[in-house]
CSV table of C-alpha atoms in Angstrom, one decimal:
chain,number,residue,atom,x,y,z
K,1,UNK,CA,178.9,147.7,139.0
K,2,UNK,CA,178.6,151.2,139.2
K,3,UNK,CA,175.8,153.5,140.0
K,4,UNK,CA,174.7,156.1,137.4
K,5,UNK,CA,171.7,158.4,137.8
K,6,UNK,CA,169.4,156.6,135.6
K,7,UNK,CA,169.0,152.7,137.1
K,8,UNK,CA,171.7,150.3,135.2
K,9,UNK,CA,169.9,147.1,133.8
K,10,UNK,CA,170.6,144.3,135.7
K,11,UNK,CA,169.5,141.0,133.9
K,12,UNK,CA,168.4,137.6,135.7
K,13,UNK,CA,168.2,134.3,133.5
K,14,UNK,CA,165.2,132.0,133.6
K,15,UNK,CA,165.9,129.0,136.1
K,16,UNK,CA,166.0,126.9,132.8
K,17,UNK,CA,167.3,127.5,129.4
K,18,UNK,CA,168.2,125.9,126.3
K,19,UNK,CA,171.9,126.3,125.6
K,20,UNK,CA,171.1,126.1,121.9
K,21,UNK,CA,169.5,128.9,121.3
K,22,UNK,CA,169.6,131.0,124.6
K,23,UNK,CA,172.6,132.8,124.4
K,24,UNK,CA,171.9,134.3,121.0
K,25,UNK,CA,169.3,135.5,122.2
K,26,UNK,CA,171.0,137.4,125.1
K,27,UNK,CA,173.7,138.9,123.0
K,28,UNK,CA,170.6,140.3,121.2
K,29,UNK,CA,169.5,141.6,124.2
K,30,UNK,CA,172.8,142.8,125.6
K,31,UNK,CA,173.2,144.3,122.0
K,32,UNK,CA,169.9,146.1,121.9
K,33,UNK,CA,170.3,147.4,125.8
K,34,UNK,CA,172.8,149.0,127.9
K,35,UNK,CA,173.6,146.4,131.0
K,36,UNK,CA,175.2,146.5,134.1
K,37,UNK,CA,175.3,142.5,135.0
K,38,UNK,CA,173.8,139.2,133.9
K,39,UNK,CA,172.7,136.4,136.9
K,40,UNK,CA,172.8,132.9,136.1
K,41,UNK,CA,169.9,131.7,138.4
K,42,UNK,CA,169.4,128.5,136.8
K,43,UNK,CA,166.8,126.2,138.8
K,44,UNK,CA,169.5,122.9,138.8
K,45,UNK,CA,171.7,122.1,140.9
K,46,UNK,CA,173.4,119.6,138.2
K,47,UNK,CA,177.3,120.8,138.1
K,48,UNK,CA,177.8,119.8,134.9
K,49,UNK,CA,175.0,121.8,133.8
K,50,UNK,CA,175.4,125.2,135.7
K,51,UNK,CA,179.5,124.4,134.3
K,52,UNK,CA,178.1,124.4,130.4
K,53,UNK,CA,175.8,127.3,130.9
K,54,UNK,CA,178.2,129.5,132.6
K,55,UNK,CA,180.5,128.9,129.7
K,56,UNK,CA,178.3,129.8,127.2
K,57,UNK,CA,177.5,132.9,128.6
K,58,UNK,CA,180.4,134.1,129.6
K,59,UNK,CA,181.5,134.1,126.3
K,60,UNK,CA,178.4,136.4,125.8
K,61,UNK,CA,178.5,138.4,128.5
K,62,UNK,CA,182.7,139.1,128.7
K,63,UNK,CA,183.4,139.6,124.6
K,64,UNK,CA,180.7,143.0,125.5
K,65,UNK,CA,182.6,143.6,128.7
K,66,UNK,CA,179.1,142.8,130.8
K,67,UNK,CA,179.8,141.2,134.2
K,68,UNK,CA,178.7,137.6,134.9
K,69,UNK,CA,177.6,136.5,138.7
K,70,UNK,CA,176.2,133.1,139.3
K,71,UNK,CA,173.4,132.9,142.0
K,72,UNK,CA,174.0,130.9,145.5
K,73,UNK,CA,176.9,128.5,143.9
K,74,UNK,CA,179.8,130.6,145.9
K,75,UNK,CA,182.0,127.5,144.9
K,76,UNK,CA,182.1,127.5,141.2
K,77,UNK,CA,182.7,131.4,141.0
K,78,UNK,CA,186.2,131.3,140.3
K,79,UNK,CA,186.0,127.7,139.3
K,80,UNK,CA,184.3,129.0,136.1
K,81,UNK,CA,185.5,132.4,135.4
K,82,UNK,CA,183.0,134.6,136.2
K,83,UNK,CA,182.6,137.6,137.9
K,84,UNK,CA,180.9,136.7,141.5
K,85,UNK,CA,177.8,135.6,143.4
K,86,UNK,CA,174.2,136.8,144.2
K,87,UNK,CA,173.6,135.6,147.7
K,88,UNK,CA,170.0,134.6,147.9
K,89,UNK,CA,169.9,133.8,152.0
K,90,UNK,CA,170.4,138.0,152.9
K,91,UNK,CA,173.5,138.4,155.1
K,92,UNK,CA,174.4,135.3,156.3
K,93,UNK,CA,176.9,134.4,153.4
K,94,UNK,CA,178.5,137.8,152.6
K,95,UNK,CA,181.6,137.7,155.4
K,96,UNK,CA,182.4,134.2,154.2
K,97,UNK,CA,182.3,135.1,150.0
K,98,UNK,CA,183.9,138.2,150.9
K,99,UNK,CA,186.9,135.8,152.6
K,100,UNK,CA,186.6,133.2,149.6
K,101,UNK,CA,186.8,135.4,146.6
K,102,UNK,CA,189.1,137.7,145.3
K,103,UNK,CA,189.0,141.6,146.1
K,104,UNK,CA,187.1,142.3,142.6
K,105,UNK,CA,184.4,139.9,143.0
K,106,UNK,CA,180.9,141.0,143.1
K,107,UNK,CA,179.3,139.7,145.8
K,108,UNK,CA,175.8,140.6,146.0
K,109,UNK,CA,172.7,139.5,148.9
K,110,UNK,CA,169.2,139.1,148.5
K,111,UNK,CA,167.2,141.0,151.8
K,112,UNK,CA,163.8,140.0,151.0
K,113,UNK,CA,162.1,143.5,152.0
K,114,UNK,CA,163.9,143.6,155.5
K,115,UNK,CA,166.2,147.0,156.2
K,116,UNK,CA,168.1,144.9,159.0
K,117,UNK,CA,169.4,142.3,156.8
K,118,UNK,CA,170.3,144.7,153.9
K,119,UNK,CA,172.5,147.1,156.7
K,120,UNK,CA,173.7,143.8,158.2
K,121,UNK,CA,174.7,142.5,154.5
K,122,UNK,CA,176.5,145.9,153.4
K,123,UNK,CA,178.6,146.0,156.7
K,124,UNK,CA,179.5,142.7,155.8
K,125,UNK,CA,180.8,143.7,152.7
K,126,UNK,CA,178.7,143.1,150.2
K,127,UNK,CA,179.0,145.2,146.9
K,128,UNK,CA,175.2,145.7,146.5
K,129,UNK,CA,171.6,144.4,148.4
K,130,UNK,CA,169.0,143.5,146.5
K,131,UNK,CA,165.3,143.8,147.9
K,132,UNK,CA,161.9,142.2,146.4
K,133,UNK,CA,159.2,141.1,145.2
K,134,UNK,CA,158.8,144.9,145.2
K,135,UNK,CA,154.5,143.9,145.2
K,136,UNK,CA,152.7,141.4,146.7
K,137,UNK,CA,151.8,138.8,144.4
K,138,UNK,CA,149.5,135.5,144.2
K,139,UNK,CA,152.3,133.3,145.7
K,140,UNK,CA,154.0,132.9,148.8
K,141,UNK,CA,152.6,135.5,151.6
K,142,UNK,CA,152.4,138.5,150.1
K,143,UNK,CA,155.2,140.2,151.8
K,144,UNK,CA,157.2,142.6,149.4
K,145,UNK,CA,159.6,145.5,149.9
K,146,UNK,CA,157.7,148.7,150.3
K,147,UNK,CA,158.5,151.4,147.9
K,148,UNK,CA,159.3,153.6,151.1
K,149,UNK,CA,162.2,151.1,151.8
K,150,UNK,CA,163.8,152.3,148.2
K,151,UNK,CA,163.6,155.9,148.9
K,152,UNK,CA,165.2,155.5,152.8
K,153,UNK,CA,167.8,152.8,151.4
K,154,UNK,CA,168.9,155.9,149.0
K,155,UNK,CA,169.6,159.0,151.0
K,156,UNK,CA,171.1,156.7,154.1
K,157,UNK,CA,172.8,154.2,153.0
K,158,UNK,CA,175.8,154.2,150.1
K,159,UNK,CA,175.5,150.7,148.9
K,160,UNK,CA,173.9,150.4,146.0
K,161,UNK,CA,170.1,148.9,145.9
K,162,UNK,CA,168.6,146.7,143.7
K,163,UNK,CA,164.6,146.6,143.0
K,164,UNK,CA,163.7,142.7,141.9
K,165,UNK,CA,160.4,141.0,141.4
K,166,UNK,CA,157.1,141.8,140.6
K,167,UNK,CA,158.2,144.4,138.3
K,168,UNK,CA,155.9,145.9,136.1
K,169,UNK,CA,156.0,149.6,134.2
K,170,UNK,CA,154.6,151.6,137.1
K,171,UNK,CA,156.6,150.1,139.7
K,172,UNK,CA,159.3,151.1,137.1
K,173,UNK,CA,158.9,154.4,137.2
K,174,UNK,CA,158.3,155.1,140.8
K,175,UNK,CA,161.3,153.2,141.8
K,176,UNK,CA,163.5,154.8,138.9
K,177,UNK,CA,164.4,157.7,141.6
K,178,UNK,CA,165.4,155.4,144.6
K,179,UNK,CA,167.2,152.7,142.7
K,180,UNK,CA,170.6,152.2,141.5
K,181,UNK,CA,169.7,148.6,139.7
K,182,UNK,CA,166.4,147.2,138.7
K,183,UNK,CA,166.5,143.5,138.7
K,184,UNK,CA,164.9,142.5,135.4
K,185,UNK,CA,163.9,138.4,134.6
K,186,UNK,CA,160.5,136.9,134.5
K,187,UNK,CA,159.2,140.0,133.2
K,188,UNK,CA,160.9,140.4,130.3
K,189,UNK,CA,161.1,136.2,129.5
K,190,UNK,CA,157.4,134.9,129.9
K,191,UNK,CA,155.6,136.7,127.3
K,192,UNK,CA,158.2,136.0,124.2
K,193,UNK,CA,159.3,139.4,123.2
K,194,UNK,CA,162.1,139.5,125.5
K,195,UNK,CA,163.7,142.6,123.3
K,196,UNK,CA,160.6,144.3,122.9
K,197,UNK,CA,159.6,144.0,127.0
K,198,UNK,CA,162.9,145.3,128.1
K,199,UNK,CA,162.7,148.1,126.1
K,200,UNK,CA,159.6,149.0,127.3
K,201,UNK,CA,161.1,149.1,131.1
K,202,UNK,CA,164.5,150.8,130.1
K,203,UNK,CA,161.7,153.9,128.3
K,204,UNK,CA,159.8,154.0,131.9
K,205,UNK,CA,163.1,154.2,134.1
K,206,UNK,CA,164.1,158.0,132.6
């Protein structure tokens, strides 16, 4: 994953999909779009069915030469072929991935909005930190990442950043400068113009 000066598009599955038509309608997307990574952050926690879904897209993802990470399941990384792991519990899991996997792997770690945890995660090797919701929204309690912690995150530190959650087109553009990686899922998936929504957010990001 490497870090232009526009933000690379980094996609995030809905935690459920249907394998018949859902990854046709990636390739479309990955087609239309220039992207970094694809997440599977499927909701189960069924083997069989994380195992059939990564399959599926990895044929997707690899034949346009798009890397593949699977979120929490550090296990079935290499069991499956794909290309790493997006560490949902911030730092605590990176020295351990970083032992399990090979050199190449992507290992990636959710920080919530907290600085501490994203410095603790990138001394502890991970390849990228990822903070969000980057707004306060009607669930949970309302923390977020502050836009401030974007801009510091970018002239200190040299791991690259990812802005996930709550993102909508002005969020987009004010993050655009201070962001290597904009996190993109439920935005683009819940109103049923997937194409049409990400295009919309890859025009606000120049």
């Amino acid at each position: 994953m490497t870090t232009p000066d526009r933000p690379q598009i980094y996609l995030i599955t809905p935690p459920e999909i249907e394998l018949s038509t859902f990854p046709g309608q990636l390739a479309a997307l990955l087609d239309a779009q220039e992207v970094a990574c694809v997440r599977l952050a499927l909701a189960t926690r069924d083997e069989d069915r994380l195992a059939r879904a990564a399959d599926a897209l990895r044929e997707v993802t690899h034949a346009r030469d798009v890397a593949l990470v699977i979120a929490d399941h550090l296990l079935l990384v290499e069991r499956l072929g794909l290309d790493g792991v997006h560490l949902g519990d911030a730092a605590r899991s990176v020295r351990q991935a970083r032992k399990e996997l090979e050199d190449e792997a992507i290992v990636g770690a959710y920080c919530h909005g907290s600085r501490h945890e994203g410095m603790t995660a990138g001394e502890a090797g991970a390849d990228y930190v990822s903070f969000g919701p980057v707004q306060a929204g009607a669930l949970g309690d309302g923390s977020h990442a502050e836009a401030e912690l974007f801009q510091w995150w970018s002239e200190m530190i040299e791991v690259p950043v990812v802005a996930e959650g709550g993102l909508d087109l002005e969020r987009i553009r004010a993050l655009a400068p201070h962001t290597d990686f904009f996190g993109i899922g439920e935005e683009i998936w819940r109103g049923g113009e997937p194409k049409k929504a990400l295009a919309e957010m890859v025009s606000a990001m120049s």
